[in-house]
CSV table of C-alpha atoms in Angstrom, one decimal:
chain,number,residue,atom,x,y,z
A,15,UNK,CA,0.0,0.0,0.0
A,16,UNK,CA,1.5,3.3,-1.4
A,17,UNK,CA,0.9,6.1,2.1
A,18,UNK,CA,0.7,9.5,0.9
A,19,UNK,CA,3.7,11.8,2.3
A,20,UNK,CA,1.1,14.3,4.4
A,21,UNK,CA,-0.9,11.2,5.9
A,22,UNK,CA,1.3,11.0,9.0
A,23,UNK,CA,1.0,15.1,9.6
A,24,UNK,CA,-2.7,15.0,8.9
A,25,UNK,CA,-3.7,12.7,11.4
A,26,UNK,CA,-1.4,14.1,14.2
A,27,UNK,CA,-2.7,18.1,13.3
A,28,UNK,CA,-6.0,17.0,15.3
A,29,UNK,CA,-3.6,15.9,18.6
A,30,UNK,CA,-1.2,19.1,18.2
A,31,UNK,CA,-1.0,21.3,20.6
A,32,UNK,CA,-3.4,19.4,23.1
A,33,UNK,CA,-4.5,21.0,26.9
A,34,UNK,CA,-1.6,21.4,29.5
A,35,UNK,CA,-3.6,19.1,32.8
A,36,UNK,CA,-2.9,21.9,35.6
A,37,UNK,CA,-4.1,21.8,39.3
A,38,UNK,CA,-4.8,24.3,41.3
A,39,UNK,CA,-3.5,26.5,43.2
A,40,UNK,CA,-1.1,26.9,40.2
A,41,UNK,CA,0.6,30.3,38.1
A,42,UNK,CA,1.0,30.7,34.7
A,43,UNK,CA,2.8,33.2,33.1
A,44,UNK,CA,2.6,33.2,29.0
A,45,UNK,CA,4.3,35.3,26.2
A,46,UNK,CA,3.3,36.0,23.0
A,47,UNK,CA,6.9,37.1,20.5
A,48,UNK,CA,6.3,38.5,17.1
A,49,UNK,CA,8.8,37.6,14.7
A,50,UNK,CA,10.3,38.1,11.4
A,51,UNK,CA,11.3,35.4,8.7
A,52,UNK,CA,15.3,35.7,10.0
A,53,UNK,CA,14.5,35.4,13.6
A,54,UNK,CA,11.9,32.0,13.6
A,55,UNK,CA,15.8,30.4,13.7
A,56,UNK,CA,16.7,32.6,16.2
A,57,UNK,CA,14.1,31.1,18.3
A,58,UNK,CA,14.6,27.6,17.6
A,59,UNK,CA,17.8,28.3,19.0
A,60,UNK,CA,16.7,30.0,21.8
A,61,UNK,CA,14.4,27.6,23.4
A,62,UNK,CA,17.4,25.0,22.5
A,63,UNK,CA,19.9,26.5,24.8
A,64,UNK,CA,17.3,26.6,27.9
A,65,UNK,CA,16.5,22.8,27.3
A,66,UNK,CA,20.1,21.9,26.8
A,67,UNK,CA,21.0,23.6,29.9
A,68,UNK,CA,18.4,21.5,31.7
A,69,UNK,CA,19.5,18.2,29.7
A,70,UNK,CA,16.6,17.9,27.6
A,71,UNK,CA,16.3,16.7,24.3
A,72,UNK,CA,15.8,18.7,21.6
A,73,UNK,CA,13.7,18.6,18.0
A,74,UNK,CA,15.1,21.1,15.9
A,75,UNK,CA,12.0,21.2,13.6
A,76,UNK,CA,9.4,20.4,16.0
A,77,UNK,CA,6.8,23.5,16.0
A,78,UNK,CA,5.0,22.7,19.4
A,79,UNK,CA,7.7,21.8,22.6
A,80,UNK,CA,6.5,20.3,25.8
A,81,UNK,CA,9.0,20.0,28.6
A,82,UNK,CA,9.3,19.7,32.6
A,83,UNK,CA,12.2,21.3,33.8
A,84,UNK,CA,12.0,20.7,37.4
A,85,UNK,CA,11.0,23.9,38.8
A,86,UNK,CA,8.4,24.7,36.0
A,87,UNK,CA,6.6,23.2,32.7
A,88,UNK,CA,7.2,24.7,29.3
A,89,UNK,CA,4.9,24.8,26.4
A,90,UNK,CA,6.8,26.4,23.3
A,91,UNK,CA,4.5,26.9,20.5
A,92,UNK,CA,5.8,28.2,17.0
A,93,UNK,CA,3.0,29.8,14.8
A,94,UNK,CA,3.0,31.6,11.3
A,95,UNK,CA,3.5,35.0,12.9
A,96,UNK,CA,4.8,34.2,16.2
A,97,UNK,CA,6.2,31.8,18.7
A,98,UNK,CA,4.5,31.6,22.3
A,99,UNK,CA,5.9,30.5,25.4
A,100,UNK,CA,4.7,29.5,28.2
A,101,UNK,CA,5.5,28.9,31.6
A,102,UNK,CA,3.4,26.9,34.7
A,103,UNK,CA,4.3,26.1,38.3
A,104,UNK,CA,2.4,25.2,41.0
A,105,UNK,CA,1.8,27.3,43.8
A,106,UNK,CA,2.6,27.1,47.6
A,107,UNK,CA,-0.5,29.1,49.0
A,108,UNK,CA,0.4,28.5,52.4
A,109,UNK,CA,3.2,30.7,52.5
A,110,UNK,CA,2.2,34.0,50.5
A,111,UNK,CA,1.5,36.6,52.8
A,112,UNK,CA,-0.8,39.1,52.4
A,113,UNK,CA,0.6,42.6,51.1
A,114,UNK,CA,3.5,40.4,49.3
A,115,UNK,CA,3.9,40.8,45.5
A,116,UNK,CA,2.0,38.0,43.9
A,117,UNK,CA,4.0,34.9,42.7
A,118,UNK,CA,3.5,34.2,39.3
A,119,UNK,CA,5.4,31.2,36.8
A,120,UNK,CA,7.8,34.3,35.6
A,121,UNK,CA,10.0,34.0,39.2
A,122,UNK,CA,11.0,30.7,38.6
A,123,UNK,CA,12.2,31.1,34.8
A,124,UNK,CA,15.9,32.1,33.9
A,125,UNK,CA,15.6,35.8,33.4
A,126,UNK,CA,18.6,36.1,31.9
A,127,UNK,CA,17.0,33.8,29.2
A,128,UNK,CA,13.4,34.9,29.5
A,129,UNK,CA,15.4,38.6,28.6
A,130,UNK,CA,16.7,37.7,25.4
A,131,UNK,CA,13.3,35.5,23.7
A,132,UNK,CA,13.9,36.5,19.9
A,133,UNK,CA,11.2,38.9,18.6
A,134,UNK,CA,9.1,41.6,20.1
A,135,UNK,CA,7.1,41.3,22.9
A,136,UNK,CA,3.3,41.3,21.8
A,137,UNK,CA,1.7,39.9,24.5
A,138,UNK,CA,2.5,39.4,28.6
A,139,UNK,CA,0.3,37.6,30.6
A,140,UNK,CA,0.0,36.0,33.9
A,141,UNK,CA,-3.2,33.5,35.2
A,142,UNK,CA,-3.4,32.3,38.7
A,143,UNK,CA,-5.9,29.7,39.0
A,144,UNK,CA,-6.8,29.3,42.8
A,145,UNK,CA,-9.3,27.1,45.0
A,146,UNK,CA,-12.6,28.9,45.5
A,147,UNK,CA,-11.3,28.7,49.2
A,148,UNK,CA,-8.1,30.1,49.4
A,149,UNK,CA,-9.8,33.2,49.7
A,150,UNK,CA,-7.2,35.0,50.7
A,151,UNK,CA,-4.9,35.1,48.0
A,152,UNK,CA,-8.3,35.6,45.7
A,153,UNK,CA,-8.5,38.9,47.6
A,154,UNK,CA,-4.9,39.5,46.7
A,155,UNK,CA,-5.4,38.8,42.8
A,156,UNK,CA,-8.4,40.5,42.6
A,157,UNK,CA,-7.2,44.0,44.5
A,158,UNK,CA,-4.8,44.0,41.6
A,159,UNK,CA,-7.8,44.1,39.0
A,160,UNK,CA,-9.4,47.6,38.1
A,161,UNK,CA,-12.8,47.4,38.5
A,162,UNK,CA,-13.4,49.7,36.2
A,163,UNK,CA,-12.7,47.6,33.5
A,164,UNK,CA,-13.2,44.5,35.2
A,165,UNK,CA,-14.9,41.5,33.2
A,166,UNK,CA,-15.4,38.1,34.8
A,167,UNK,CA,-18.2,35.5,34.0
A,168,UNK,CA,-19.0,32.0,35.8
A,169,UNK,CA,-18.0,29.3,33.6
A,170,UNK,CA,-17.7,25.3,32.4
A,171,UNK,CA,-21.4,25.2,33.7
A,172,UNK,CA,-21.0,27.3,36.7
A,173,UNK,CA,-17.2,24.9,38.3
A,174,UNK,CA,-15.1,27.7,37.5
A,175,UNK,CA,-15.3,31.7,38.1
A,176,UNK,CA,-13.2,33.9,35.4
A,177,UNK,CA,-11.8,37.2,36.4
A,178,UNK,CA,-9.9,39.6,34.8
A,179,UNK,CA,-9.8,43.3,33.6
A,180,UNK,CA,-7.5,43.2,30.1
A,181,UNK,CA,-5.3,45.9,31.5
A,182,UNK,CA,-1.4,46.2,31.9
A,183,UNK,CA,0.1,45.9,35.7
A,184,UNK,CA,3.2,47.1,36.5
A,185,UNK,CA,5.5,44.3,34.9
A,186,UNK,CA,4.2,44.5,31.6
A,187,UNK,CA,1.4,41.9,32.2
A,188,UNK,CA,-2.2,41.6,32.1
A,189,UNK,CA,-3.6,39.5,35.1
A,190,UNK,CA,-6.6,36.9,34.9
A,191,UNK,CA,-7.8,35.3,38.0
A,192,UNK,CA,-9.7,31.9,37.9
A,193,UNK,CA,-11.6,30.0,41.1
A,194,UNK,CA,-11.9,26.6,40.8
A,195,UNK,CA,-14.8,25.1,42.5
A,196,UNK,CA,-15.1,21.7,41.3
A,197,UNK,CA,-12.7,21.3,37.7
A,198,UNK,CA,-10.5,17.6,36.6
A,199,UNK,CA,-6.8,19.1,35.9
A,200,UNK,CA,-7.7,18.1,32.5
A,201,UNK,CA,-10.4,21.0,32.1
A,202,UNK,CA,-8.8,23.2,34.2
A,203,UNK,CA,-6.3,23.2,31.6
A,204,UNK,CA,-8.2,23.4,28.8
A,205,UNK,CA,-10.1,26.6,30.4
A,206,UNK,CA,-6.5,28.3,31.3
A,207,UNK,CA,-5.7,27.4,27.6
A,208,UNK,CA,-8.8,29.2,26.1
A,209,UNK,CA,-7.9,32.2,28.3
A,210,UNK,CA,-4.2,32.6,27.2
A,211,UNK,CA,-5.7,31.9,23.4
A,212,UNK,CA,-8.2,34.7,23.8
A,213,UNK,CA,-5.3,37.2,24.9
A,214,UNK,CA,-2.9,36.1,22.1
A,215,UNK,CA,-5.6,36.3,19.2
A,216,UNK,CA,-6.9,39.5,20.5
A,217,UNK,CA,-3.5,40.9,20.3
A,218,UNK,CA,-2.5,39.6,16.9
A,219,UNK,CA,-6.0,40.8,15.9
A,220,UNK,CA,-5.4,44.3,16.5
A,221,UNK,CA,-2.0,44.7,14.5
A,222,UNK,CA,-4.3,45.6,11.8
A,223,UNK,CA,-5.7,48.4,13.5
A,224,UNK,CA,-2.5,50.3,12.7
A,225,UNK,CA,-2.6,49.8,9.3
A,226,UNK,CA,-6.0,50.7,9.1
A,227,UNK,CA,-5.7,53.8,10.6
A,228,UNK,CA,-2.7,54.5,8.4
A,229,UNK,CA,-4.9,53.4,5.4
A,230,UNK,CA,-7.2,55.9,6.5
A,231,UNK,CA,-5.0,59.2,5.4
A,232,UNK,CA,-3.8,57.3,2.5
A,233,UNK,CA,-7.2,56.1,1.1
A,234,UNK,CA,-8.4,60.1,1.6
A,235,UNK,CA,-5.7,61.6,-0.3
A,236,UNK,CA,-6.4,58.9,-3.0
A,237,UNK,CA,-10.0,59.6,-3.0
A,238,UNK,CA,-9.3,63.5,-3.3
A,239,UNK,CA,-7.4,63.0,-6.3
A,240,UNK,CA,-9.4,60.9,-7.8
A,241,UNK,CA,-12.5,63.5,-7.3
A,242,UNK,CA,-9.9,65.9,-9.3
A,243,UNK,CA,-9.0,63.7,-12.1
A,244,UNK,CA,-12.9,63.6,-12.5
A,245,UNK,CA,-13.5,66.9,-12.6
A,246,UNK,CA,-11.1,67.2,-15.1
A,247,UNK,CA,-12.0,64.5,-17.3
A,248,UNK,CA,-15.5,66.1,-17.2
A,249,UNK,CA,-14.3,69.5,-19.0
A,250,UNK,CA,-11.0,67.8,-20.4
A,251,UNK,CA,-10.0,68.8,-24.0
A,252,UNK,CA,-8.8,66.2,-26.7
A,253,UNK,CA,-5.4,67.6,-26.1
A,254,UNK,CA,-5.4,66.5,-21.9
A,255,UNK,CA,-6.7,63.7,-22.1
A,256,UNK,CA,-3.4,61.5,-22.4
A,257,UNK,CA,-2.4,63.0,-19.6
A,258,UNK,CA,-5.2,62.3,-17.6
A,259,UNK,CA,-5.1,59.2,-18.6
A,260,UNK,CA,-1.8,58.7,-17.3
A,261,UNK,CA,-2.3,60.1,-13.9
A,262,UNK,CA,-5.2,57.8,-13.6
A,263,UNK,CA,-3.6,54.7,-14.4
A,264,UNK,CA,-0.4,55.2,-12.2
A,265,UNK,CA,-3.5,56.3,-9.4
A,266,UNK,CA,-4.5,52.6,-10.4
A,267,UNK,CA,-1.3,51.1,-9.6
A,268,UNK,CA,-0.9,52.8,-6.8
A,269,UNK,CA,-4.4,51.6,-5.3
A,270,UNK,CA,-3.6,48.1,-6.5
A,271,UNK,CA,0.3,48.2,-4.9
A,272,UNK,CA,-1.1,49.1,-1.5
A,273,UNK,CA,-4.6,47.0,-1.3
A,274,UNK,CA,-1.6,44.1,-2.0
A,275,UNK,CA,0.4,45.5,1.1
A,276,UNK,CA,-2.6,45.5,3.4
A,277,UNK,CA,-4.8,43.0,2.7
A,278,UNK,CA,-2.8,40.1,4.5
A,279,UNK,CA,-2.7,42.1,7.2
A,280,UNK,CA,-6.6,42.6,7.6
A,281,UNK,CA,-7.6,39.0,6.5
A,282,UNK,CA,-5.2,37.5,9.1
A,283,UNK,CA,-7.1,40.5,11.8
A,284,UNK,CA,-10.8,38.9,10.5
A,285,UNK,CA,-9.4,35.6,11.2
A,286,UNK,CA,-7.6,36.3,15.0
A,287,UNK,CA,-11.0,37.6,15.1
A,288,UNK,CA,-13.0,34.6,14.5
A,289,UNK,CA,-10.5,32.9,17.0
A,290,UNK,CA,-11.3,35.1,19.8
A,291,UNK,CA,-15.1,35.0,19.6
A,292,UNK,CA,-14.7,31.1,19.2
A,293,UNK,CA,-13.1,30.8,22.0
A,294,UNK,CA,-15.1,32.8,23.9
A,295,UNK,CA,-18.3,31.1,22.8
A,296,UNK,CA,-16.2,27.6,24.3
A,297,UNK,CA,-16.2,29.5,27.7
A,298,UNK,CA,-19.8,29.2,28.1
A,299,UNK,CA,-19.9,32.0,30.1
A,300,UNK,CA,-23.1,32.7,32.8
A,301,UNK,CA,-23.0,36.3,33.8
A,302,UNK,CA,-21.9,37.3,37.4
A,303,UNK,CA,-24.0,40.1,39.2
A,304,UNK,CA,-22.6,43.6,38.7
A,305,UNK,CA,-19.6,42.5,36.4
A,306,UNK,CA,-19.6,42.2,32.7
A,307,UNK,CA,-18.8,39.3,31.1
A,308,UNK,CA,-15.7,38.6,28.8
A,309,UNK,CA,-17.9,38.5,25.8
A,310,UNK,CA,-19.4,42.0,26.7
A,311,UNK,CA,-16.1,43.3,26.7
A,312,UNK,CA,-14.5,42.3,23.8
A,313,UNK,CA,-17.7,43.3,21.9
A,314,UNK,CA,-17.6,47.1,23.2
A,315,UNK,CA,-13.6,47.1,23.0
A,316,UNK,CA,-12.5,45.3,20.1
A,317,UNK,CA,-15.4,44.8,18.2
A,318,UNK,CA,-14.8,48.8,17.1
A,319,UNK,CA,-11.3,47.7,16.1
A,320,UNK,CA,-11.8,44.7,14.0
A,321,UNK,CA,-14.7,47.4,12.3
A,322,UNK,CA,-12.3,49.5,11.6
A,323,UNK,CA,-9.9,47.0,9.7
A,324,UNK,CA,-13.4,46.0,7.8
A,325,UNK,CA,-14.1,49.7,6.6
A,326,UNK,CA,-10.8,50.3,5.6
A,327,UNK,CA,-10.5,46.8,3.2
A,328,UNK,CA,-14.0,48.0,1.8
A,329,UNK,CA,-12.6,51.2,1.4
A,330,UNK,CA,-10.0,49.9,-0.6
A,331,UNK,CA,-12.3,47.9,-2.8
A,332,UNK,CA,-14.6,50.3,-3.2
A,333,UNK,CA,-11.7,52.7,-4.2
A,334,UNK,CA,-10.4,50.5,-6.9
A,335,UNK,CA,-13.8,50.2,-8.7
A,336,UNK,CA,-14.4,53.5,-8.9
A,337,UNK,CA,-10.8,53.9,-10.4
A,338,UNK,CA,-11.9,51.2,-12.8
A,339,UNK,CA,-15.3,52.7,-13.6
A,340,UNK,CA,-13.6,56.3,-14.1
A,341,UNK,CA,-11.1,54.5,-16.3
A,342,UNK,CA,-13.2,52.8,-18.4
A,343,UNK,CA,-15.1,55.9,-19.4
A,344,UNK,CA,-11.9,58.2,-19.8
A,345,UNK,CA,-11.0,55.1,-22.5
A,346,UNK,CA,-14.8,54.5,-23.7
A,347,UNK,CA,-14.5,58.8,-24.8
A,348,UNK,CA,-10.8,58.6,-26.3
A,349,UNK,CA,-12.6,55.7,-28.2
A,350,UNK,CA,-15.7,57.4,-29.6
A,351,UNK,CA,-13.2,60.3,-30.7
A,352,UNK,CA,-11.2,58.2,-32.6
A,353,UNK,CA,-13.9,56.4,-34.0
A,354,UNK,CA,-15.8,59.9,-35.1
A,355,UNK,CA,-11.8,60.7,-36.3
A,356,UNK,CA,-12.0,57.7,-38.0
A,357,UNK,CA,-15.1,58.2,-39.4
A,358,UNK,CA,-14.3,61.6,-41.0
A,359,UNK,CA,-10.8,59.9,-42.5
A,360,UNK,CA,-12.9,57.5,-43.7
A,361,UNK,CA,-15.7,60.0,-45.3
A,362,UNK,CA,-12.2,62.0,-46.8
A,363,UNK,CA,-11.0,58.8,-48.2
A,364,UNK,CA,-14.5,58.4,-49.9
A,365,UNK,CA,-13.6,61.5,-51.2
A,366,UNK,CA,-10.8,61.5,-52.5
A,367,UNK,CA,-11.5,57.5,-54.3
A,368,UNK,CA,-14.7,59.2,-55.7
A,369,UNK,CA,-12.8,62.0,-57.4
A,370,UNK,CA,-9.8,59.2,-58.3
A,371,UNK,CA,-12.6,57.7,-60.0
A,372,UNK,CA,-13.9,60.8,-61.9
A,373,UNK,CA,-10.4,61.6,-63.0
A,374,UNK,CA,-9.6,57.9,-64.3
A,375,UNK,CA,-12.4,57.8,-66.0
A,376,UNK,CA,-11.5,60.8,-67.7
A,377,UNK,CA,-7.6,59.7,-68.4
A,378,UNK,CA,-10.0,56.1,-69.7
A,379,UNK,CA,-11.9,58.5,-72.6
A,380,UNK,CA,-8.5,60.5,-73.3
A,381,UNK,CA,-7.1,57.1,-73.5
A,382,UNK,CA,-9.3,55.8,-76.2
A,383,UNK,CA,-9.3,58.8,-78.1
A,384,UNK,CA,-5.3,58.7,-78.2
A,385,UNK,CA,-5.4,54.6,-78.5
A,386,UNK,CA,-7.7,54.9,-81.7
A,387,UNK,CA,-6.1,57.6,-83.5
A,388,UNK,CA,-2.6,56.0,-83.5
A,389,UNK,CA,-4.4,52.8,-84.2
A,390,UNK,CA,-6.1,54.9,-87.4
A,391,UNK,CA,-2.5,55.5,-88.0
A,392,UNK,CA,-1.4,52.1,-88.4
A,393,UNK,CA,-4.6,51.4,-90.8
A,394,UNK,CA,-3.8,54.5,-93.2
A,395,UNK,CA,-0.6,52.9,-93.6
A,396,UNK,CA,-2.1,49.9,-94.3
A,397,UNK,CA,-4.3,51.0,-96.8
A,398,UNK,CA,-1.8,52.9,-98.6
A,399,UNK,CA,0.6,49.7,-99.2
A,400,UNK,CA,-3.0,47.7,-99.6
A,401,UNK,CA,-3.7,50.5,-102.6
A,402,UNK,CA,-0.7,49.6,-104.5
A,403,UNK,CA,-1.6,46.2,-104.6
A,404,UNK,CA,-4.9,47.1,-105.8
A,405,UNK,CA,-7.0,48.0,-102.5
A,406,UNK,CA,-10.2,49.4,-104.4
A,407,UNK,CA,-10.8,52.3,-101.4
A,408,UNK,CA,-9.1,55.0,-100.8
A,409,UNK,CA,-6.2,55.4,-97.6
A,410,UNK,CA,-7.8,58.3,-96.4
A,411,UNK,CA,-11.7,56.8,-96.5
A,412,UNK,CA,-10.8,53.4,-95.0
A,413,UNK,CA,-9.4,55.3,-92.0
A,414,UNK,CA,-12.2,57.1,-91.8
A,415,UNK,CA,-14.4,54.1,-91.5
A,416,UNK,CA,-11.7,52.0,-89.1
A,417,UNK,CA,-12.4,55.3,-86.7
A,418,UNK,CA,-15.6,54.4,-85.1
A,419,UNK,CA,-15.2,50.8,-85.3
A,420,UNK,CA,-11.3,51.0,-83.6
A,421,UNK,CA,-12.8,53.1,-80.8
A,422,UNK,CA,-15.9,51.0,-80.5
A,423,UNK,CA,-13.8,48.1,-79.4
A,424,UNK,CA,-11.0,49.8,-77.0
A,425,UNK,CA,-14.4,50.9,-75.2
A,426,UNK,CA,-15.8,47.1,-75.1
A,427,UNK,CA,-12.1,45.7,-74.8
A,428,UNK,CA,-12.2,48.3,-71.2
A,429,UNK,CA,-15.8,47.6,-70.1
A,430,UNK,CA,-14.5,44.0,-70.5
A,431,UNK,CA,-11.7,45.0,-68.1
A,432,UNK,CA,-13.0,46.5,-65.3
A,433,UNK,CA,-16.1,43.9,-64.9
A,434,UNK,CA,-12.7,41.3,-64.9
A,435,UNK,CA,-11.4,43.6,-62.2
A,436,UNK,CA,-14.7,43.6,-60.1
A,437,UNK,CA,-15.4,40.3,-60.0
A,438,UNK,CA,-11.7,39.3,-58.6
């Protein structure tokens, strides 16, 4: 049996990148690295020094990297944009006092290492996923949360409670709370996944909202200047409109080079998007009293974003076929002209064929009248040796009578001619 060469990676794309099991009390501290082409090696090599300091084996090609190294797990996860890295330790509630800065996975991580991840830095985030009854550290996590923005939701049919406000503390990193009431490690970990996946695709999301809003002064001055070219094809002369022409189609290109630049940028957006309010959906939420949910949020905060990126693709489009509509008729009236230019060429040539004609036919009588007398010619001499041989009419009469009957048949013989002519 012949395998095909993608069977193997096919079947295995529905196991990649399965749940971390977690169980509470337990930190988690995740990073999200934008990269370039040149520095996805730079990565590779990265995570490869931290696992070969901590004797680990290492897949150079391997896109997803699990490891325990002792004092933490690490989940390395190399996407088409970025690389994310995560780090999880479990926590020792009994001896965090209260007032004392919250441990997170980030303490136990080589900072000299953790300093130096390839890339930039796109997203920071720490979860702490606590027993509904260690109340007191709850009360710690939650004092760092702004309440103004704070979103939370009860969730996995009402086992879990998610906290969190989507705002930046003062390491850099958001903070999510989650109280366990009654969660397997196994869904625990799939719920702490969704949460980091939410952050990450929200943030990759809005890197088109930047180009949008650069799109935005772009797209005006286009649409100014196509207004203009307009307005000027509208009372253009014969004489301008090659230029206009000209300045339209390099407007063309110019809408064409850029829609090219942008439009990865705000299809991948649209499909981060799609990944946040999946994911979202998979929380299940049930609203707390007095707090919006997560869903709530992200629908007032970054719904307006991903709007943005939407107006600013169908601005493009919309751009571009008005650009092709104004083209077409700038080239549908340098068309008519040249046809009515054509037309009047052609009523000229008419013309000048008709009076061709006139004057042939003309040069055609002249022509007969000259053919026949030099043909009357040749028959006086004729007669005149014919007269010595005993021709009973005289030179001078026969030519007289060969006249009308020479030019009678030069004026068939050319009749003859020009119906030959016709036919062909």
């Amino acid at each position: 049996m012949h395998i095909h060469p993608h069977r193997l990676a096919l079947h295995n794309e529905v196991h990649a990148r399965p749940p971390e099991p977690l169980q509470a009390p337990v930190g988690v501290s995740h990073w999200v690295m934008w990269l370039g082409e040149s520095e996805k090696a730079q990565a590779r090599a990265h995570l490869r020094e931290l696992l070969e300091d901590h004797h680990q084996a290492v897949d150079a090609s391997a896109s997803h990297v699990r490891a325990d190294l002792g004092a933490f797990r690490l989940r390395w996860e190399m996407h088409t944009e970025f690389v994310s890295v995560t780090i999880m330790r479990p926590l020792d509630v009994a001896q965090w006092q209260p007032g004392a800065p919250l441990p997170t996975a980030r303490d136990v991580v080589p900072q000299r290492w953790l300093a130096s991840l390839p890339g930039q830095c796109l997203c920071a985030m720490h979860v702490t996923a606590l027993h509904d009854s260690d109340e007191v550290l709850a009360r710690g996590v939650r004092t760092s949360l702004q309440e103004s923005s704070l979103s939370g939701a009860s969730v996995t049919d009402g086992q879990a409670v998610v906290l969190a406000d989507f705002a930046l503390q003062a390491d850099g990193h958001t903070q999510t709370l989650v109280l366990v009431r009654d969660l397997s490690p196994r869904r625990l970990g799939r719920l702490v996944q969704r949460l980091l996946e939410i952050e990450t695709y929200r943030m990759a999301a809005l890197m088109g909202l930047p180009v949008a809003r650069e799109s935005a002064v772009w797209l005006s001055r286009s649409e100014t200047e196509l207004a203009d070219l307009a307005a000027s094809i509208r009372s253009a002369s014969v004489d301008d409109e090659s230029e206009l022409l000209d300045r339209l189609t390099r407007l063309a290109a110019e809408v064409e080079s850029h829609y090219a630049r942008t439009h990865s940028r705000f299809s991948a957006s649209s499909a981060y998007f799609d990944l946040v309010r999946q994911r979202i959906e998979d929380l299940a939420e049930q609203r707390l009293d007095g707090t919006q949910t997560i869903k709530d949020f992200m629908d007032r905060r970054l719904s307006p974003a991903m709007n943005t990126c939407a107006w600013a693709m169908r601005r493009q489009q919309s751009l571009s076929e008005r650009i092709s509509r104004t083209s077409n008729l700038l080239r549908t009236r340098v068309e008519i002209e040249q046809q009515e230019s054509n037309q009047a060429l052609l009523h000229t040539m008419n013309q000048r064929q008709g009076l061709q004609l006139k004057l042939q036919s003309t040069v055609e009588g002249l022509s007969i009248a000259a053919i026949t007398y030099y043909m009357t010619g040749l028959v006086g001499y004729v007669a005149k040796g014919a007269k010595s041989l005993g021709w009973p009419l005289d030179p001078e009469l026969s030519m007289a009578a060969a006249v009308p009957l020479i030019a009678l048949g030069m004026w068939w013989f050319l009749r003859r001619l020009h119906a030959k002519l016709t036919l062909h």
